Amino acid sequence: MSTAIEATGLTETQRQIVDLAREFARTKIEPHAAEWDRTAHFPRDVIDELGKLGFLGMGTPEAYDGMGLDTLTYLLALEELAAADASIAVSVSIHNAIPTTMLLRHGSPAQKERWLKPMARGELLAGFALSEPESGSDAASLSARAVRAGDHWVLAGTKAWATNGGTADVMMVMARTDRPEARRGAKGISTFIVPTDAAGYRPGKPEDKLGLRASNTTAIGLEDVRLPAEQLLGEEGQGFVYAMEGLDVGRLGIAIQAVGIARRALEHSVAYCAERQQFGQALREFEAVQFKLADMATRVEAARALGHLAAARRDRGEEITTQASMAKLFASETAMWVTTQAVQLFGGYGYMRDFPVEKLFRDAKVTEIYEGTSEIQRIVIARGLYPGA
Ligand code: CAA
């Protein structure tokens, strides 16, 4: 079936990028997604191939070796990857959204040369480490520490649930640089560019997850990781703001990842309901089924539209904190709802691993949790209703 992407009318560049992403997804990702899910295999070679095609530098300007795409085009490509396998999409999304945005906005010329350019060329995979075992939604309460020692920083602590934690080449790590006796809340956090081959950087074993089983998620032990002073990103004490800015873009990526999951569940459902016969007719002949499919299609389209609106806003240079949270909230709850309906439509088959919708159902759940839970998105949206309060 056609998707709303076609209906919005694409520019020539967008058409080429969507075609490239869709073809890659169809031939190199989707045929293997069930196997990667079963074996919890992170296909770094596939990420590397995507990198060679430019998909790890989608929004990075050409001056820094990226594709220089606008946010909307980035989302169009990401949806294609997510519809094939949400695990691949999250790795690509985090890299493009958070570390890339942080470096672009706050990196020194030398940091951009050393990290941003190879990231955009797909030679380095990047990740982001904010959460900790005792600090999830309350991100500003994190306790990993960075202490200045001459011309070095020494990082110690434990990070949790970091996507690409065990597979990235470089991580953006948030750590406290205020003194324990003079805590400064969010203002006491700084961002460090940590190469993952640094001594003392210890990723845990890959987490055994409900969904997104092919993405690499680990804890990270920081055991006195010594970094040269120039690995501090931007200004000391501004790391929390940098993380939040990165998450604004990251949440848009997760919104569209959720749209990709929901769209695929809808496509499978439409095909199945045309084929499956019960009581002497195809399921699609039953009005109850038609209504379900209609609601699924409407919600997918609405979720995509919300993400695209936020992207257009960002491309006009406007602030998107509230809109990114709205897009993520609505799209992730849509993905959960649509995949639940898909499993129901498939009936007994929907519950079986041999059919594709149960994986989509499992993959959908985390979109309501990571990069800020649905509850956190509601807090951000509600705060936006009372600016300055
Ligand atoms: N852009 C720029 N600055 C921002 C900002 C944004 N979107 N949001 C907040 N800030 C600034 C504030 O203006 C404030 O600065 P000032 O004091 O100078 O005004 C500072 O950051 C602190 O902000 P708050 O007072 O709002 O902080 P808070 O403690 O109340 O927390 C929160 C706000 C929205 C709840 C935040 O903690 C949050 O988003 N929590 C969820 C964390 C999250 O999304 N974690 C996901 C981790 S990544 C992941 O999932 C792993 C993965 O790899 C996928």
Short mmCIF file of C-alpha atoms and ligand atoms in Angstrom, two decimals:
data_model
loop_
_atom_site.label_atom_id
_atom_site.label_comp_id
_atom_site.label_asym_id
_atom_site.label_seq_id
_atom_site.Cartn_x
_atom_site.Cartn_y
_atom_site.Cartn_z
CA MET A 1 0.00 0.00 0.00
CA SER A 2 1.12 3.56 -0.41
CA THR A 3 2.21 5.46 2.64
CA ALA A 4 1.57 9.09 3.48
CA ILE A 5 5.18 9.86 2.56
CA GLU A 6 4.21 9.78 -1.11
CA ALA A 7 1.11 11.84 -0.50
CA THR A 8 3.05 14.78 0.94
CA GLY A 9 4.90 15.26 -2.33
CA LEU A 10 8.65 14.89 -2.23
CA THR A 11 11.41 17.02 -3.67
CA GLU A 12 13.83 15.31 -6.01
CA THR A 13 16.44 15.00 -3.25
CA GLN A 14 13.91 13.59 -0.83
CA ARG A 15 12.74 11.07 -3.40
CA GLN A 16 16.33 9.90 -3.99
CA ILE A 17 17.07 9.59 -0.28
CA VAL A 18 13.82 7.75 0.44
CA ASP A 19 14.43 5.39 -2.49
CA LEU A 20 17.98 4.70 -1.33
CA ALA A 21 16.89 4.08 2.27
CA ARG A 22 13.91 1.96 1.21
CA GLU A 23 15.95 -0.19 -1.14
CA PHE A 24 18.65 -0.69 1.48
CA ALA A 25 16.02 -1.53 4.09
CA ARG A 26 14.26 -3.97 1.74
CA THR A 27 17.38 -5.84 0.66
CA LYS A 28 19.91 -5.51 3.49
CA ILE A 29 17.85 -5.15 6.65
CA GLU A 30 14.36 -6.60 6.61
CA PRO A 31 15.30 -10.11 5.39
CA HIS A 32 17.61 -10.48 8.41
CA ALA A 33 15.68 -8.61 11.09
CA ALA A 34 13.93 -11.64 12.58
CA GLU A 35 17.21 -13.55 12.86
CA TRP A 36 19.04 -10.60 14.47
CA ASP A 37 16.12 -10.30 16.88
CA ARG A 38 16.26 -14.00 17.75
CA THR A 39 20.02 -14.04 18.29
CA ALA A 40 20.32 -10.49 19.69
CA HIS A 41 22.93 -9.78 17.05
CA PHE A 42 23.99 -6.19 16.43
CA PRO A 43 24.97 -6.03 12.74
CA ARG A 44 27.79 -3.49 12.86
CA ASP A 45 28.62 -4.32 9.23
CA VAL A 46 25.17 -3.08 8.17
CA ILE A 47 25.63 0.13 10.17
CA ASP A 48 29.01 0.56 8.47
CA GLU A 49 27.40 0.13 5.06
CA LEU A 50 24.78 2.73 5.96
CA GLY A 51 27.65 4.97 7.05
CA LYS A 52 29.38 4.61 3.69
CA LEU A 53 26.14 5.69 2.00
CA GLY A 54 26.05 8.82 4.16
CA PHE A 55 23.30 7.81 6.60
CA LEU A 56 25.48 8.56 9.64
CA GLY A 57 25.88 12.18 8.58
CA MET A 58 22.44 13.00 7.30
CA GLY A 59 22.03 16.37 9.01
CA THR A 60 25.74 17.18 9.17
CA PRO A 61 26.64 20.01 6.77
CA GLU A 62 28.69 19.08 3.71
CA ALA A 63 31.54 21.23 5.09
CA TYR A 64 31.87 18.56 7.79
CA ASP A 65 31.60 15.68 5.32
CA GLY A 66 27.88 15.09 5.90
CA MET A 67 24.92 14.98 3.53
CA GLY A 68 23.61 18.35 4.71
CA LEU A 69 19.98 17.20 4.67
CA ASP A 70 17.19 19.09 6.35
CA THR A 71 15.42 17.53 9.32
CA LEU A 72 12.37 16.48 7.32
CA THR A 73 14.46 14.52 4.82
CA TYR A 74 16.38 12.92 7.69
CA LEU A 75 13.08 11.74 9.17
CA LEU A 76 11.87 10.38 5.83
CA ALA A 77 14.98 8.21 5.58
CA LEU A 78 14.79 7.13 9.21
CA GLU A 79 11.19 5.96 8.81
CA GLU A 80 12.27 3.60 6.03
CA LEU A 81 14.97 2.08 8.24
CA ALA A 82 12.61 1.83 11.22
CA ALA A 83 9.91 0.11 9.17
CA ALA A 84 12.48 -2.60 8.34
CA ASP A 85 14.09 -2.88 11.77
CA ALA A 86 13.71 -0.51 14.69
CA SER A 87 17.03 -1.72 16.14
CA ILE A 88 18.96 -0.38 13.16
CA ALA A 89 16.93 2.82 13.26
CA VAL A 90 17.74 3.59 16.89
CA SER A 91 21.45 3.23 16.36
CA VAL A 92 21.30 5.56 13.36
CA SER A 93 18.95 7.96 15.13
CA ILE A 94 21.05 8.39 18.28
CA HIS A 95 24.24 8.91 16.27
CA ASN A 96 22.67 11.48 13.94
CA ALA A 97 20.64 13.27 16.57
CA ILE A 98 22.46 13.53 19.84
CA PRO A 99 26.29 13.33 19.53
CA THR A 100 26.16 14.99 16.12
CA THR A 101 23.99 17.88 17.33
CA MET A 102 26.18 18.33 20.39
CA LEU A 103 29.38 18.50 18.35
CA LEU A 104 27.89 20.70 15.66
CA ARG A 105 26.62 23.23 18.18
CA HIS A 106 29.33 23.18 20.80
CA GLY A 107 32.39 21.42 19.41
CA SER A 108 35.62 23.36 18.91
CA PRO A 109 37.05 23.41 15.36
CA ALA A 110 39.57 20.75 16.46
CA GLN A 111 36.81 18.53 17.95
CA LYS A 112 34.76 18.84 14.78
CA GLU A 113 37.77 17.83 12.72
CA ARG A 114 38.68 14.92 14.99
CA TRP A 115 35.19 13.54 15.76
CA LEU A 116 32.37 15.10 13.76
CA LYS A 117 33.86 14.59 10.32
CA PRO A 118 34.68 10.88 10.69
CA MET A 119 31.29 10.37 12.33
CA ALA A 120 29.59 11.94 9.30
CA ARG A 121 31.69 9.81 6.93
CA GLY A 122 30.51 6.74 8.82
CA GLU A 123 33.98 5.85 10.06
CA LEU A 124 33.06 6.31 13.72
CA LEU A 125 29.84 5.25 15.42
CA ALA A 126 28.74 7.47 18.29
CA GLY A 127 26.48 7.15 21.32
CA PHE A 128 25.25 9.11 24.31
CA ALA A 129 25.46 8.26 28.01
CA LEU A 130 23.20 10.24 30.33
CA SER A 131 21.17 7.76 32.39
CA GLU A 132 22.53 5.93 35.41
CA PRO A 133 21.16 3.12 37.58
CA GLU A 134 19.83 5.69 40.09
CA SER A 135 19.10 8.51 37.62
CA GLY A 136 16.62 7.96 34.78
CA SER A 137 13.77 10.44 34.41
CA ASP A 138 15.47 12.74 36.95
CA ALA A 139 18.45 13.12 34.68
CA ALA A 140 19.96 16.09 36.51
CA SER A 141 20.50 13.92 39.59
CA LEU A 142 23.24 11.89 37.90
CA SER A 143 26.33 11.14 39.95
CA ALA A 144 29.18 10.05 37.63
CA ARG A 145 32.05 12.42 38.38
CA ALA A 146 34.76 14.13 36.39
CA VAL A 147 37.62 15.62 38.37
CA ARG A 148 40.22 17.91 36.86
CA ALA A 149 43.78 16.70 37.39
CA GLY A 150 46.23 19.06 35.73
CA ASP A 151 45.71 18.91 31.99
CA HIS A 152 43.41 15.88 32.28
CA TRP A 153 39.94 14.98 33.47
CA VAL A 154 39.38 11.73 35.35
CA LEU A 155 35.89 10.19 34.98
CA ALA A 156 34.40 7.70 37.42
CA GLY A 157 30.91 6.27 37.79
CA THR A 158 28.38 4.01 36.11
CA LYS A 159 26.12 4.77 33.18
CA ALA A 160 23.03 2.73 32.28
CA TRP A 161 21.07 1.69 29.17
CA ALA A 162 23.37 3.36 26.67
CA THR A 163 22.51 2.59 23.07
CA ASN A 164 25.71 1.65 21.20
CA GLY A 165 27.45 1.50 24.61
CA GLY A 166 29.44 -1.58 23.65
CA THR A 167 29.70 -0.92 19.93
CA ALA A 168 30.29 2.81 19.55
CA ASP A 169 33.70 4.26 18.85
CA VAL A 170 32.97 7.41 20.75
CA MET A 171 30.45 8.33 23.46
CA MET A 172 29.19 11.67 24.72
CA VAL A 173 29.27 11.15 28.47
CA MET A 174 27.57 13.39 31.03
CA ALA A 175 29.39 13.68 34.35
CA ARG A 176 29.33 16.01 37.33
CA THR A 177 32.06 18.62 37.50
CA ASP A 178 30.71 20.41 40.59
CA ARG A 179 32.14 19.58 43.99
CA PRO A 180 30.21 17.15 46.24
CA GLU A 181 30.04 19.80 48.97
CA ALA A 182 28.70 22.41 46.52
CA ARG A 183 26.29 20.64 44.22
CA ARG A 184 24.90 22.85 41.45
CA GLY A 185 22.09 20.62 40.13
CA ALA A 186 21.79 20.68 36.38
CA LYS A 187 24.51 23.36 36.26
CA GLY A 188 27.02 20.94 37.75
CA ILE A 189 27.00 18.62 34.74
CA SER A 190 29.47 18.68 31.83
CA THR A 191 29.80 16.71 28.62
CA PHE A 192 32.89 14.70 27.71
CA ILE A 193 33.89 13.17 24.40
CA VAL A 194 35.02 9.70 25.42
CA PRO A 195 36.70 7.39 22.92
CA THR A 196 35.58 3.89 23.83
CA ASP A 197 39.10 2.52 23.60
CA ALA A 198 40.14 4.77 26.51
CA ALA A 199 41.58 2.80 29.42
CA GLY A 200 38.89 2.31 32.09
CA TYR A 201 35.92 2.55 29.70
CA ARG A 202 34.15 -0.74 30.45
CA PRO A 203 30.86 -1.56 28.71
CA GLY A 204 28.75 -4.18 30.45
CA LYS A 205 27.35 -7.19 28.67
CA PRO A 206 24.56 -6.37 26.19
CA GLU A 207 21.24 -6.07 28.02
CA ASP A 208 18.74 -8.88 27.38
CA LYS A 209 15.76 -6.83 26.23
CA LEU A 210 12.05 -7.33 25.46
CA GLY A 211 12.40 -5.64 22.07
CA LEU A 212 15.00 -3.88 19.96
CA ARG A 213 17.03 -6.99 20.59
CA ALA A 214 19.47 -6.27 17.79
CA SER A 215 20.42 -2.88 19.16
CA ASN A 216 23.33 -2.79 21.54
CA THR A 217 22.35 -1.49 24.99
CA THR A 218 24.81 -1.63 27.85
CA ALA A 219 25.78 -0.20 31.18
CA ILE A 220 29.16 1.51 31.12
CA GLY A 221 31.66 1.42 33.93
CA LEU A 222 33.89 4.49 34.01
CA GLU A 223 36.89 3.34 35.99
CA ASP A 224 39.08 6.42 36.31
CA VAL A 225 38.99 7.17 32.62
CA ARG A 226 41.73 9.76 31.99
CA LEU A 227 40.91 12.22 29.24
CA PRO A 228 42.98 15.11 27.95
CA ALA A 229 41.43 18.47 28.89
CA GLU A 230 40.37 19.08 25.28
CA GLN A 231 37.85 16.23 25.54
CA LEU A 232 35.49 18.51 27.48
CA LEU A 233 32.75 19.62 25.10
CA GLY A 234 31.87 23.29 25.12
CA GLU A 235 31.63 24.96 28.50
CA GLU A 236 32.00 23.32 31.87
CA GLY A 237 28.60 23.12 33.61
CA GLN A 238 26.57 23.28 30.39
CA GLY A 239 26.38 19.54 29.76
CA PHE A 240 22.79 19.15 30.91
CA VAL A 241 21.61 21.85 28.53
CA TYR A 242 23.58 20.20 25.70
CA ALA A 243 21.96 16.86 26.55
CA MET A 244 18.48 18.40 26.50
CA GLU A 245 19.16 20.14 23.19
CA GLY A 246 20.36 16.85 21.74
CA LEU A 247 17.30 15.07 23.10
CA ASP A 248 15.02 17.55 21.32
CA VAL A 249 16.34 16.19 18.03
CA GLY A 250 16.66 12.67 19.41
CA ARG A 251 12.98 12.60 20.42
CA LEU A 252 11.98 13.48 16.87
CA GLY A 253 13.99 10.50 15.67
CA ILE A 254 12.28 8.22 18.20
CA ALA A 255 8.90 9.61 17.12
CA ILE A 256 9.63 8.63 13.55
CA GLN A 257 11.07 5.29 14.62
CA ALA A 258 7.67 4.68 16.26
CA VAL A 259 5.92 5.75 13.06
CA GLY A 260 8.02 3.26 11.08
CA ILE A 261 7.10 0.44 13.48
CA ALA A 262 3.40 1.35 13.38
CA ARG A 263 3.38 1.74 9.61
CA ARG A 264 4.89 -1.72 9.13
CA ALA A 265 2.34 -3.25 11.50
CA LEU A 266 -0.41 -1.54 9.51
CA GLU A 267 1.01 -2.77 6.18
CA HIS A 268 1.21 -6.35 7.46
CA SER A 269 -2.34 -6.08 8.81
CA VAL A 270 -3.79 -4.72 5.57
CA ALA A 271 -2.21 -7.56 3.60
CA TYR A 272 -3.22 -10.23 6.11
CA CYS A 273 -6.83 -9.06 6.36
CA ALA A 274 -7.19 -9.23 2.58
CA GLU A 275 -5.85 -12.79 2.54
CA ARG A 276 -7.21 -14.46 5.66
CA GLN A 277 -10.61 -16.09 5.23
CA GLN A 278 -12.99 -16.78 8.12
CA PHE A 279 -16.70 -17.44 8.06
CA GLY A 280 -16.51 -17.59 4.26
CA GLN A 281 -15.00 -14.18 3.59
CA ALA A 282 -11.80 -12.23 3.90
CA LEU A 283 -11.29 -10.48 7.24
CA ARG A 284 -11.33 -7.14 5.46
CA GLU A 285 -14.99 -7.70 4.58
CA PHE A 286 -15.95 -7.46 8.27
CA GLU A 287 -16.88 -3.96 9.33
CA ALA A 288 -15.27 -4.44 12.73
CA VAL A 289 -11.98 -5.16 10.95
CA GLN A 290 -12.41 -2.25 8.56
CA PHE A 291 -12.95 0.12 11.48
CA LYS A 292 -9.85 -1.17 13.23
CA LEU A 293 -7.73 -0.76 10.09
CA ALA A 294 -9.16 2.70 9.50
CA ASP A 295 -8.26 3.81 13.02
CA MET A 296 -4.77 2.34 12.69
CA ALA A 297 -4.15 4.13 9.37
CA THR A 298 -5.46 7.43 10.70
CA ARG A 299 -3.25 7.33 13.78
CA VAL A 300 -0.14 6.43 11.76
CA GLU A 301 -0.74 9.34 9.43
CA ALA A 302 -1.40 11.75 12.32
CA ALA A 303 1.75 10.63 14.14
CA ARG A 304 3.86 11.12 11.03
CA ALA A 305 2.33 14.53 10.41
CA LEU A 306 3.17 15.67 13.94
CA GLY A 307 6.79 14.58 13.48
CA HIS A 308 7.02 16.30 10.10
CA LEU A 309 5.54 19.51 11.49
CA ALA A 310 8.16 19.60 14.22
CA ALA A 311 10.88 18.91 11.63
CA ALA A 312 9.66 21.75 9.43
CA ARG A 313 9.71 24.01 12.46
CA ARG A 314 13.31 23.05 13.21
CA ASP A 315 14.25 23.63 9.58
CA ARG A 316 12.88 27.17 9.91
CA GLY A 317 15.27 27.66 12.82
CA GLU A 318 12.56 27.60 15.48
CA GLU A 319 12.76 25.96 18.87
CA ILE A 320 11.13 22.50 19.00
CA THR A 321 11.24 21.30 22.61
CA THR A 322 7.46 21.10 23.04
CA GLN A 323 6.78 19.86 19.51
CA ALA A 324 9.42 17.12 19.74
CA SER A 325 7.85 15.90 22.98
CA MET A 326 4.37 16.00 21.42
CA ALA A 327 5.59 14.07 18.39
CA LYS A 328 7.31 11.44 20.51
CA LEU A 329 4.43 11.09 22.93
CA PHE A 330 1.81 10.69 20.24
CA ALA A 331 3.88 8.49 17.93
CA SER A 332 5.10 6.12 20.63
CA GLU A 333 1.60 5.62 22.04
CA THR A 334 0.38 5.17 18.46
CA ALA A 335 3.01 2.51 17.82
CA MET A 336 2.00 0.62 20.96
CA TRP A 337 -1.69 0.88 20.11
CA VAL A 338 -1.33 0.01 16.43
CA THR A 339 0.94 -2.98 17.06
CA THR A 340 -1.49 -4.24 19.72
CA GLN A 341 -4.30 -4.07 17.14
CA ALA A 342 -2.09 -5.83 14.61
CA VAL A 343 -1.41 -8.74 16.96
CA GLN A 344 -5.16 -8.94 17.60
CA LEU A 345 -5.98 -8.97 13.88
CA PHE A 346 -3.49 -11.77 13.29
CA GLY A 347 -5.10 -13.71 16.15
CA GLY A 348 -3.19 -16.85 17.13
CA TYR A 349 -0.66 -16.21 14.37
CA GLY A 350 -0.03 -12.74 15.77
CA TYR A 351 1.24 -14.28 18.98
CA MET A 352 3.76 -16.48 17.20
CA ARG A 353 7.36 -15.62 16.40
CA ASP A 354 6.89 -16.99 12.86
CA PHE A 355 4.80 -13.94 12.00
CA PRO A 356 6.23 -10.43 11.98
CA VAL A 357 3.79 -8.48 14.14
CA GLU A 358 4.85 -9.79 17.55
CA LYS A 359 8.35 -8.36 17.01
CA LEU A 360 6.85 -5.00 16.05
CA PHE A 361 4.72 -5.13 19.21
CA ARG A 362 7.81 -5.82 21.35
CA ASP A 363 9.87 -3.18 19.56
CA ALA A 364 7.18 -0.54 20.02
CA LYS A 365 7.21 -0.60 23.82
CA VAL A 366 10.55 1.08 24.37
CA THR A 367 9.54 4.11 22.34
CA GLU A 368 7.28 4.98 25.30
CA ILE A 369 10.25 4.70 27.64
CA TYR A 370 13.61 5.79 26.26
CA GLU A 371 14.73 9.31 25.46
CA GLY A 372 12.20 10.35 28.08
CA THR A 373 9.14 8.34 29.10
CA SER A 374 5.65 9.36 27.99
CA GLU A 375 5.21 10.84 31.46
CA ILE A 376 8.31 13.03 30.99
CA GLN A 377 7.04 14.14 27.56
CA ARG A 378 3.77 15.20 29.21
CA ILE A 379 5.74 17.19 31.80
CA VAL A 380 7.71 18.94 29.06
CA ILE A 381 4.53 19.69 27.06
CA ALA A 382 2.67 20.96 30.12
CA ARG A 383 5.60 23.23 31.04
CA GLY A 384 5.46 24.65 27.52
CA LEU A 385 1.88 25.73 28.18
CA TYR A 386 3.14 28.04 30.93
CA PRO A 387 6.32 29.56 29.48
CA GLY A 388 8.42 31.41 32.03
CA ALA A 389 6.54 29.87 34.98
N1 CAA B 1 16.88 22.74 25.53
C1 CAA B 1 17.75 23.59 26.11
N2 CAA B 1 17.86 23.73 27.45
C2 CAA B 1 17.03 23.00 28.21
C3 CAA B 1 16.07 22.12 27.69
C4 CAA B 1 16.02 22.00 26.27
N3 CAA B 1 15.13 21.18 25.68
N4 CAA B 1 15.40 21.54 28.69
C5 CAA B 1 15.91 22.04 29.83
N5 CAA B 1 16.89 22.93 29.54
C6 CAA B 1 17.68 23.73 30.48
C7 CAA B 1 16.74 24.60 31.34
O1 CAA B 1 16.45 25.83 30.69
C8 CAA B 1 17.57 24.79 32.59
O2 CAA B 1 18.53 25.79 32.40
P1 CAA B 1 18.42 27.19 33.21
O3 CAA B 1 18.50 26.82 34.65
O4 CAA B 1 19.58 27.97 32.72
O5 CAA B 1 17.09 27.77 32.85
C9 CAA B 1 18.32 23.49 32.73
O6 CAA B 1 18.33 22.87 31.42
C10 CAA B 1 17.66 22.54 33.71
O7 CAA B 1 16.34 22.29 33.22
P2 CAA B 1 15.12 21.91 34.16
O8 CAA B 1 15.09 22.84 35.33
O9 CAA B 1 13.90 21.84 33.30
O10 CAA B 1 15.56 20.46 34.67
P3 CAA B 1 14.76 19.35 35.44
O11 CAA B 1 15.65 18.70 36.41
O12 CAA B 1 13.45 19.89 35.94
O13 CAA B 1 14.52 18.21 34.30
C11 CAA B 1 13.38 17.07 32.55
C12 CAA B 1 13.78 18.40 33.19
C13 CAA B 1 12.64 17.49 31.29
C14 CAA B 1 12.49 16.24 33.43
C15 CAA B 1 14.66 16.25 32.18
O14 CAA B 1 15.31 15.77 33.33
C16 CAA B 1 14.36 15.12 31.26
O15 CAA B 1 14.20 15.31 30.07
N6 CAA B 1 14.31 13.87 31.80
C17 CAA B 1 14.26 12.68 30.96
C18 CAA B 1 15.64 12.21 30.66
C19 CAA B 1 15.75 11.48 29.38
O16 CAA B 1 15.08 11.80 28.39
N7 CAA B 1 16.61 10.48 29.38
C20 CAA B 1 16.84 9.72 28.21
C21 CAA B 1 18.26 9.26 28.22
S1 CAA B 1 18.89 8.80 26.65
C22 CAA B 1 18.32 7.25 26.42
O17 CAA B 1 17.16 7.02 26.49
C23 CAA B 1 19.32 6.19 26.18
C24 CAA B 1 19.53 5.90 24.77
O18 CAA B 1 20.67 5.68 24.38
C25 CAA B 1 18.35 5.82 23.87
#
